[in-house]
């Protein structure tokens, strides 16, 4: 699909007639998943609206407002569900280095509580893991079997989440799938101190402010459009490859300096590019091998970074 025609509702899915909970469903990725499944399913969203927004929630979705760490909130949200897309999290690597205990509570402890309730309901859980679990890779592209030495509390917590999903499958026969997203971008990603770099550069370029590259900008990332991440989630919701984890990216990376230059061009902006101190815990190289998702899920990323950026700046 061309990103300029992106509509999550247009992504094919075999899901219908299910009761689906999306934690973090008012956020960037969760709300696009909600749009994709809302027409044919009963959709419930659990969100505390800390970074998510009500405007993102599909009109006919039920909303449980609360914290994913709150057992009573989880009881209400999980009652009668067939399937969970678990997206709620402390999403910022940088924030996790400042507040590691918070990251652990939200990203790990709440996930265990959710998995316990999924056992009671016999509900499938598809959860957002992260490329951050790999830490600094020995080489790229990174296969799922690569060593995992996370360099941030966030990465460590997502690695725990990833293992808990596998364990709940192996120990309790629960249908679980962990999706290791690389760097996701697209419509509804908001710019803020803890936001994804494309949303920050976009805001800076549009406002004519300097684009702030952390460190020397040689660090690389694989930027995957949110439509492709939705595609991976829909495939994970029906696959028989449960108890597994899959990389979700495009398989090609770009340096942050080059990204800044590209965004300046696409935005037709005069903004200068400035370099600030490097970030603690920042990984230098990141690029996935996505052949496991391609072979086993039928995943096929369709949006190039160039097309995705063009459509974002045309909004
Ligand atoms: P987001 O901040 O837009 O979405 C997270 C949502 O969770 C928000 O709506 C927020 O209000 C909600 N939330 C946060 N803490 C909560 C809590 N304690 N209780 C209830 N709701 C809470 O971020 P996103 O980019 O859409 O991320 C979605 C998931 O994908 C996260 O698990 C994140 O770690 C993961 N992920 C994101 C990326 C990326 O590049 N954006 C990459 C890898 C993994
Ligand atoms: C992001 C996600 C994280 C996810 C991970 C997967 C967010 C906020 N974080 O983390 O949830 O698990 O991808 O790879 O969505 N940078 C700048 N200038 C800025 C902001 C960032 O140079 O103003 C640099 C950072 O130092 C980093 C790169 O851009 O090298 C990407 O940063 P960021 O978008 O925060 O993503 P990750 O830390 O990779």
GROMACS .gro file of C-alpha atoms and ligand atoms in nm:
model
  398
    1UNK     CA    1   0.000   0.000   0.000
    2UNK     CA    2   0.119   0.351  -0.081
    3UNK     CA    3   0.151   0.549   0.242
    4UNK     CA    4  -0.030   0.843   0.088
    5UNK     CA    5  -0.339   0.619   0.070
    6UNK     CA    6  -0.282   0.484   0.421
    7UNK     CA    7  -0.597   0.382   0.598
    8UNK     CA    8  -0.569   0.113   0.863
    9UNK     CA    9  -0.924   0.001   0.784
   10UNK     CA   10  -0.805  -0.103   0.437
   11UNK     CA   11  -0.550  -0.357   0.567
   12UNK     CA   12  -0.689  -0.708   0.504
   13UNK     CA   13  -0.765  -0.914   0.815
   14UNK     CA   14  -0.927  -1.249   0.889
   15UNK     CA   15  -1.047  -1.116   1.226
   16UNK     CA   16  -1.420  -1.078   1.272
   17UNK     CA   17  -1.677  -1.112   1.549
   18UNK     CA   18  -1.415  -1.106   1.825
   19UNK     CA   19  -1.401  -0.901   2.142
   20UNK     CA   20  -1.065  -0.728   2.128
   21UNK     CA   21  -0.885  -0.527   2.396
   22UNK     CA   22  -0.618  -0.281   2.288
   23UNK     CA   23  -0.413  -0.150   2.577
   24UNK     CA   24  -0.263   0.186   2.483
   25UNK     CA   25  -0.531   0.203   2.213
   26UNK     CA   26  -0.549   0.583   2.231
   27UNK     CA   27  -0.181   0.607   2.143
   28UNK     CA   28   0.004   0.617   1.814
   29UNK     CA   29   0.033   0.248   1.717
   30UNK     CA   30  -0.260   0.117   1.926
   31UNK     CA   31  -0.508   0.356   1.766
   32UNK     CA   32  -0.412   0.245   1.414
   33UNK     CA   33  -0.462  -0.118   1.521
   34UNK     CA   34  -0.801  -0.013   1.661
   35UNK     CA   35  -0.899   0.146   1.329
   36UNK     CA   36  -0.805  -0.172   1.146
   37UNK     CA   37  -1.015  -0.408   1.361
   38UNK     CA   38  -1.304  -0.181   1.466
   39UNK     CA   39  -1.527  -0.235   1.160
   40UNK     CA   40  -1.565  -0.614   1.211
   41UNK     CA   41  -1.508  -0.666   1.584
   42UNK     CA   42  -1.606  -0.535   1.927
   43UNK     CA   43  -1.319  -0.311   2.034
   44UNK     CA   44  -1.233  -0.205   2.387
   45UNK     CA   45  -0.953   0.035   2.469
   46UNK     CA   46  -0.767   0.057   2.799
   47UNK     CA   47  -0.566   0.377   2.827
   48UNK     CA   48  -0.470   0.629   3.094
   49UNK     CA   49  -0.437   0.903   2.828
   50UNK     CA   50  -0.091   0.993   2.957
   51UNK     CA   51   0.039   1.025   2.600
   52UNK     CA   52  -0.265   0.898   2.406
   53UNK     CA   53  -0.555   1.108   2.292
   54UNK     CA   54  -0.934   1.061   2.280
   55UNK     CA   55  -0.940   1.192   1.924
   56UNK     CA   56  -0.749   0.879   1.817
   57UNK     CA   57  -1.013   0.639   1.950
   58UNK     CA   58  -1.263   0.500   1.693
   59UNK     CA   59  -1.619   0.626   1.762
   60UNK     CA   60  -1.771   0.287   1.839
   61UNK     CA   61  -1.492   0.161   2.068
   62UNK     CA   62  -1.559   0.110   2.437
   63UNK     CA   63  -1.311   0.297   2.659
   64UNK     CA   64  -1.181   0.184   2.998
   65UNK     CA   65  -0.988   0.482   3.133
   66UNK     CA   66  -0.725   0.381   3.383
   67UNK     CA   67  -0.378   0.255   3.456
   68UNK     CA   68  -0.268  -0.083   3.325
   69UNK     CA   69  -0.098  -0.136   3.665
   70UNK     CA   70  -0.435  -0.119   3.843
   71UNK     CA   71  -0.579  -0.470   3.900
   72UNK     CA   72  -0.942  -0.353   3.909
   73UNK     CA   73  -0.898  -0.165   3.583
   74UNK     CA   74  -0.744  -0.476   3.427
   75UNK     CA   75  -1.031  -0.694   3.554
   76UNK     CA   76  -1.283  -0.465   3.386
   77UNK     CA   77  -1.086  -0.434   3.064
   78UNK     CA   78  -1.012  -0.807   3.028
   79UNK     CA   79  -1.363  -0.938   3.102
   80UNK     CA   80  -1.484  -1.152   2.810
   81UNK     CA   81  -1.201  -1.071   2.567
   82UNK     CA   82  -1.085  -1.313   2.295
   83UNK     CA   83  -0.774  -1.122   2.191
   84UNK     CA   84  -0.547  -0.852   2.335
   85UNK     CA   85  -0.311  -0.620   2.153
   86UNK     CA   86  -0.089  -0.500   2.438
   87UNK     CA   87   0.063  -0.162   2.346
   88UNK     CA   88   0.046   0.040   2.671
   89UNK     CA   89   0.395   0.111   2.800
   90UNK     CA   90   0.654   0.360   2.910
   91UNK     CA   91   0.775   0.388   2.549
   92UNK     CA   92   1.073   0.617   2.579
   93UNK     CA   93   1.421   0.466   2.612
   94UNK     CA   94   1.543   0.797   2.752
   95UNK     CA   95   1.264   0.818   3.010
   96UNK     CA   96   1.342   0.464   3.126
   97UNK     CA   97   1.699   0.568   3.202
   98UNK     CA   98   1.559   0.848   3.419
   99UNK     CA   99   1.282   0.640   3.583
  100UNK     CA  100   1.382   0.271   3.571
  101UNK     CA  101   1.138   0.164   3.843
  102UNK     CA  102   0.845   0.316   3.656
  103UNK     CA  103   0.950   0.141   3.335
  104UNK     CA  104   0.966  -0.192   3.520
  105UNK     CA  105   0.623  -0.149   3.681
  106UNK     CA  106   0.444  -0.055   3.359
  107UNK     CA  107   0.638  -0.260   3.106
  108UNK     CA  108   0.688  -0.582   3.307
  109UNK     CA  109   0.472  -0.606   3.620
  110UNK     CA  110   0.154  -0.486   3.450
  111UNK     CA  111   0.221  -0.727   3.162
  112UNK     CA  112   0.233  -1.022   3.403
  113UNK     CA  113  -0.097  -0.912   3.555
  114UNK     CA  114  -0.245  -0.890   3.206
  115UNK     CA  115  -0.113  -1.237   3.113
  116UNK     CA  116  -0.268  -1.383   3.430
  117UNK     CA  117  -0.608  -1.249   3.329
  118UNK     CA  118  -0.553  -1.372   2.971
  119UNK     CA  119  -0.515  -1.723   3.115
  120UNK     CA  120  -0.851  -1.690   3.290
  121UNK     CA  121  -1.015  -1.573   2.968
  122UNK     CA  122  -0.812  -1.801   2.740
  123UNK     CA  123  -0.739  -1.490   2.533
  124UNK     CA  124  -0.459  -1.458   2.279
  125UNK     CA  125  -0.203  -1.186   2.361
  126UNK     CA  126  -0.007  -1.008   2.088
  127UNK     CA  127   0.233  -0.769   2.259
  128UNK     CA  128   0.471  -0.490   2.161
  129UNK     CA  129   0.827  -0.598   2.228
  130UNK     CA  130   1.114  -0.392   2.087
  131UNK     CA  131   1.439  -0.392   1.897
  132UNK     CA  132   1.582  -0.236   2.214
  133UNK     CA  133   1.607  -0.589   2.361
  134UNK     CA  134   1.914  -0.655   2.144
  135UNK     CA  135   2.120  -0.365   2.277
  136UNK     CA  136   2.430  -0.298   2.069
  137UNK     CA  137   2.432  -0.579   1.808
  138UNK     CA  138   2.746  -0.775   1.719
  139UNK     CA  139   2.647  -0.733   1.354
  140UNK     CA  140   2.353  -0.623   1.138
  141UNK     CA  141   2.103  -0.725   1.011
  142UNK     CA  142   1.988  -0.869   1.346
  143UNK     CA  143   1.806  -1.206   1.345
  144UNK     CA  144   1.570  -1.299   1.633
  145UNK     CA  145   1.835  -1.540   1.764
  146UNK     CA  146   2.100  -1.267   1.810
  147UNK     CA  147   2.249  -1.210   2.160
  148UNK     CA  148   2.039  -0.985   2.379
  149UNK     CA  149   2.228  -0.737   2.595
  150UNK     CA  150   1.992  -0.440   2.638
  151UNK     CA  151   2.158  -0.107   2.708
  152UNK     CA  152   1.861   0.060   2.879
  153UNK     CA  153   1.604  -0.027   3.147
  154UNK     CA  154   1.343  -0.006   2.871
  155UNK     CA  155   1.527  -0.268   2.662
  156UNK     CA  156   1.568  -0.496   2.963
  157UNK     CA  157   1.200  -0.461   3.053
  158UNK     CA  158   1.089  -0.537   2.697
  159UNK     CA  159   1.319  -0.842   2.701
  160UNK     CA  160   1.138  -0.960   3.016
  161UNK     CA  161   0.803  -0.901   2.848
  162UNK     CA  162   0.920  -1.095   2.544
  163UNK     CA  163   1.031  -1.391   2.762
  164UNK     CA  164   0.712  -1.383   2.970
  165UNK     CA  165   0.506  -1.416   2.654
  166UNK     CA  166   0.704  -1.723   2.550
  167UNK     CA  167   0.684  -1.868   2.902
  168UNK     CA  168   0.307  -1.823   2.924
  169UNK     CA  169   0.282  -2.019   2.600
  170UNK     CA  170   0.524  -2.292   2.711
  171UNK     CA  171   0.395  -2.328   3.068
  172UNK     CA  172   0.024  -2.257   3.031
  173UNK     CA  173  -0.043  -2.315   2.661
  174UNK     CA  174  -0.156  -1.955   2.615
  175UNK     CA  175  -0.154  -1.820   2.258
  176UNK     CA  176   0.105  -1.541   2.267
  177UNK     CA  177   0.309  -1.357   2.005
  178UNK     CA  178   0.581  -1.097   2.072
  179UNK     CA  179   0.643  -0.840   1.799
  180UNK     CA  180   0.982  -0.673   1.817
  181UNK     CA  181   0.911  -0.340   1.652
  182UNK     CA  182   1.203  -0.138   1.522
  183UNK     CA  183   1.154   0.241   1.493
  184UNK     CA  184   0.792   0.310   1.404
  185UNK     CA  185   0.670   0.636   1.249
  186UNK     CA  186   0.360   0.774   1.078
  187UNK     CA  187   0.046   0.981   1.134
  188UNK     CA  188  -0.055   1.050   1.500
  189UNK     CA  189   0.298   1.017   1.638
  190UNK     CA  190   0.320   1.327   1.855
  191UNK     CA  191   0.628   1.541   1.914
  192UNK     CA  192   0.746   1.585   2.273
  193UNK     CA  193   1.057   1.547   2.486
  194UNK     CA  194   1.017   1.169   2.492
  195UNK     CA  195   0.881   1.117   2.141
  196UNK     CA  196   1.016   0.935   1.837
  197UNK     CA  197   1.282   1.121   1.642
  198UNK     CA  198   1.084   1.161   1.318
  199UNK     CA  199   0.799   1.339   1.499
  200UNK     CA  200   1.054   1.568   1.670
  201UNK     CA  201   1.245   1.649   1.349
  202UNK     CA  202   0.916   1.705   1.167
  203UNK     CA  203   0.802   1.958   1.426
  204UNK     CA  204   1.142   2.132   1.427
  205UNK     CA  205   1.156   2.149   1.045
  206UNK     CA  206   0.801   2.283   1.022
  207UNK     CA  207   0.867   2.547   1.291
  208UNK     CA  208   1.201   2.650   1.134
  209UNK     CA  209   1.384   2.543   1.451
  210UNK     CA  210   1.721   2.361   1.442
  211UNK     CA  211   1.705   1.983   1.402
  212UNK     CA  212   1.872   1.842   1.714
  213UNK     CA  213   2.086   1.539   1.635
  214UNK     CA  214   2.208   1.355   1.948
  215UNK     CA  215   2.582   1.291   1.931
  216UNK     CA  216   2.752   1.264   1.593
  217UNK     CA  217   2.442   1.127   1.418
  218UNK     CA  218   2.617   0.816   1.284
  219UNK     CA  219   2.381   0.593   1.484
  220UNK     CA  220   2.145   0.401   1.252
  221UNK     CA  221   1.782   0.297   1.280
  222UNK     CA  222   1.529   0.107   1.066
  223UNK     CA  223   1.218   0.324   1.039
  224UNK     CA  224   0.904   0.121   0.970
  225UNK     CA  225   0.573   0.282   0.876
  226UNK     CA  226   0.287   0.223   1.119
  227UNK     CA  227   0.075   0.064   0.842
  228UNK     CA  228   0.330  -0.218   0.821
  229UNK     CA  229   0.326  -0.258   1.199
  230UNK     CA  230  -0.054  -0.289   1.188
  231UNK     CA  231  -0.014  -0.553   0.917
  232UNK     CA  232   0.222  -0.753   1.144
  233UNK     CA  233  -0.024  -0.730   1.435
  234UNK     CA  234  -0.315  -0.855   1.224
  235UNK     CA  235  -0.107  -1.149   1.101
  236UNK     CA  236   0.003  -1.228   1.458
  237UNK     CA  237  -0.360  -1.229   1.571
  238UNK     CA  238  -0.441  -1.531   1.356
  239UNK     CA  239  -0.111  -1.715   1.311
  240UNK     CA  240  -0.055  -2.068   1.438
  241UNK     CA  241   0.309  -1.971   1.510
  242UNK     CA  242   0.230  -1.893   1.873
  243UNK     CA  243   0.489  -1.873   2.151
  244UNK     CA  244   0.718  -1.703   1.898
  245UNK     CA  245   0.878  -1.359   1.864
  246UNK     CA  246   0.924  -1.173   1.535
  247UNK     CA  247   1.125  -0.871   1.422
  248UNK     CA  248   0.905  -0.605   1.264
  249UNK     CA  249   1.088  -0.352   1.048
  250UNK     CA  250   1.175  -0.298   0.682
  251UNK     CA  251   1.523  -0.454   0.681
  252UNK     CA  252   1.700  -0.134   0.582
  253UNK     CA  253   1.845   0.140   0.801
  254UNK     CA  254   1.955   0.505   0.779
  255UNK     CA  255   2.180   0.720   1.000
  256UNK     CA  256   2.016   0.989   1.213
  257UNK     CA  257   2.228   1.258   1.045
  258UNK     CA  258   2.103   1.143   0.702
  259UNK     CA  259   1.748   1.129   0.837
  260UNK     CA  260   1.778   1.493   0.951
  261UNK     CA  261   1.906   1.595   0.607
  262UNK     CA  262   1.627   1.402   0.431
  263UNK     CA  263   1.357   1.558   0.650
  264UNK     CA  264   1.495   1.905   0.586
  265UNK     CA  265   1.465   1.838   0.213
  266UNK     CA  266   1.120   1.679   0.223
  267UNK     CA  267   0.991   1.965   0.443
  268UNK     CA  268   1.163   2.221   0.219
  269UNK     CA  269   1.298   2.370   0.542
  270UNK     CA  270   1.586   2.610   0.608
  271UNK     CA  271   1.641   2.465   0.957
  272UNK     CA  272   2.003   2.408   1.046
  273UNK     CA  273   2.118   2.075   1.189
  274UNK     CA  274   2.282   2.097   1.531
  275UNK     CA  275   2.454   1.826   1.734
  276UNK     CA  276   2.390   1.782   2.107
  277UNK     CA  277   2.543   1.545   2.363
  278UNK     CA  278   2.498   1.174   2.287
  279UNK     CA  279   2.219   0.999   2.479
  280UNK     CA  280   2.305   0.755   2.754
  281UNK     CA  281   2.202   0.403   2.654
  282UNK     CA  282   2.165   0.493   2.285
  283UNK     CA  283   2.252   0.203   2.053
  284UNK     CA  284   2.484   0.277   1.761
  285UNK     CA  285   2.351   0.031   1.501
  286UNK     CA  286   2.001  -0.109   1.450
  287UNK     CA  287   1.865  -0.300   1.152
  288UNK     CA  288   1.661  -0.621   1.154
  289UNK     CA  289   1.655  -0.934   0.948
  290UNK     CA  290   1.280  -0.969   0.888
  291UNK     CA  291   1.282  -1.303   0.708
  292UNK     CA  292   1.126  -1.493   1.001
  293UNK     CA  293   0.818  -1.268   0.992
  294UNK     CA  294   0.809  -1.289   0.613
  295UNK     CA  295   0.842  -1.669   0.603
  296UNK     CA  296   0.625  -1.761   0.900
  297UNK     CA  297   0.365  -1.481   0.920
  298UNK     CA  298   0.354  -1.374   0.555
  299UNK     CA  299   0.462  -1.024   0.661
  300UNK     CA  300   0.564  -0.796   0.376
  301UNK     CA  301   0.650  -0.432   0.450
  302UNK     CA  302   0.512  -0.210   0.177
  303UNK     CA  303   0.606   0.150   0.260
  304UNK     CA  304   0.955   0.287   0.193
  305UNK     CA  305   1.090   0.561   0.419
  306UNK     CA  306   1.087   0.803   0.125
  307UNK     CA  307   0.717   0.736   0.055
  308UNK     CA  308   0.627   0.743   0.425
  309UNK     CA  309   0.799   1.078   0.482
  310UNK     CA  310   0.644   1.231   0.169
  311UNK     CA  311   0.297   1.138   0.287
  312UNK     CA  312   0.365   1.258   0.643
  313UNK     CA  313   0.474   1.601   0.523
  314UNK     CA  314   0.182   1.620   0.279
  315UNK     CA  315  -0.068   1.592   0.569
  316LIG     P1  316   0.231   0.588   2.255
  316LIG     O1  317   0.287   0.664   2.370
  316LIG     O2  318   0.170   0.666   2.144
  316LIG     O3  319   0.125   0.483   2.305
  316LIG     C1  320   0.124   0.427   2.434
  316LIG     C2  321  -0.018   0.438   2.488
  316LIG     O4  322  -0.021   0.375   2.617
  316LIG     C3  323  -0.065   0.582   2.508
  316LIG     O5  324  -0.195   0.597   2.458
  316LIG     C4  325  -0.058   0.601   2.660
  316LIG     O6  326  -0.153   0.698   2.705
  316LIG     C5  327  -0.085   0.461   2.710
  316LIG     N1  328  -0.027   0.434   2.841
  316LIG     C6  329   0.099   0.460   2.883
  316LIG     N2  330   0.116   0.420   3.009
  316LIG     C7  331  -0.002   0.364   3.048
  316LIG     C8  332  -0.047   0.305   3.168
  316LIG     N3  333   0.032   0.294   3.276
  316LIG     N4  334  -0.175   0.260   3.173
  316LIG     C9  335  -0.258   0.272   3.066
  316LIG     N5  336  -0.220   0.327   2.950
  316LIG    C10  337  -0.094   0.373   2.941
  316LIG     O7  338   0.348   0.496   2.200
  316LIG     P2  339   0.357   0.400   2.073
  316LIG     O8  340   0.472   0.446   1.994
  316LIG     O9  341   0.223   0.386   2.008
  316LIG    O10  342   0.399   0.262   2.141
  316LIG    C11  343   0.312   0.150   2.148
  316LIG    C12  344   0.392   0.029   2.193
  316LIG    O11  345   0.491  -0.003   2.096
  316LIG    C13  346   0.467   0.045   2.324
  316LIG    O12  347   0.459  -0.077   2.395
  316LIG    C14  348   0.609   0.071   2.282
  316LIG    O13  349   0.702   0.035   2.381
  316LIG    C15  350   0.618  -0.016   2.161
  316LIG     N6  351   0.720   0.021   2.065
  316LIG    C16  352   0.712   0.141   2.000
  316LIG    C17  353   0.808   0.173   1.905
  316LIG    C18  354   0.806   0.304   1.832
  316LIG    O14  355   0.902   0.329   1.757
  316LIG     N7  356   0.704   0.387   1.847
  316LIG    C19  357   0.909   0.081   1.876
  316LIG    C20  358   0.916  -0.040   1.947
  316LIG    C21  359   0.818  -0.069   2.039
  317LIG     C1  360   1.237   0.399   1.976
  317LIG     C2  361   1.106   0.398   2.054
  317LIG     C3  362   1.105   0.282   2.149
  317LIG     C4  363   1.132   0.157   2.068
  317LIG     C5  364   1.264   0.167   1.991
  317LIG     C6  365   1.283   0.050   1.898
  317LIG     C7  366   0.994   0.611   2.096
  317LIG     C8  367   0.988   0.733   2.179
  317LIG     N1  368   1.090   0.522   2.128
  317LIG     O1  369   1.350   0.420   2.064
  317LIG     O2  370   0.976   0.271   2.211
  317LIG     O3  371   1.128   0.043   2.146
  317LIG     O4  372   1.255   0.281   1.906
  317LIG     O5  373   1.401   0.069   1.826
  317LIG     O6  374   0.915   0.592   2.005
  317LIG     N2  375   1.745   1.143   1.836
  317LIG     C9  376   1.807   1.261   1.796
  317LIG     N3  377   1.743   1.379   1.822
  317LIG    C10  378   1.619   1.385   1.883
  317LIG    C11  379   1.557   1.264   1.921
  317LIG    C12  380   1.623   1.144   1.896
  317LIG     O7  381   1.917   1.259   1.742
  317LIG     O8  382   1.567   1.497   1.900
  317LIG    C13  383   1.815   1.017   1.808
  317LIG    C14  384   1.833   0.931   1.932
  317LIG     O9  385   1.950   0.962   2.001
  317LIG    C15  386   1.840   0.792   1.869
  317LIG    C16  387   1.751   0.804   1.745
  317LIG    O10  388   1.736   0.941   1.719
  317LIG    O11  389   1.971   0.763   1.828
  317LIG    C17  390   1.614   0.742   1.766
  317LIG    O12  391   1.561   0.795   1.887
  317LIG     P1  392   1.409   0.768   1.930
  317LIG    O13  393   1.317   0.806   1.821
  317LIG    O14  394   1.389   0.825   2.066
  317LIG    O15  395   1.405   0.609   1.928
  317LIG     P2  396   1.479   0.495   2.009
  317LIG    O16  397   1.554   0.548   2.125
  317LIG    O17  398   1.549   0.413   1.907
   0.00000   0.00000   0.00000
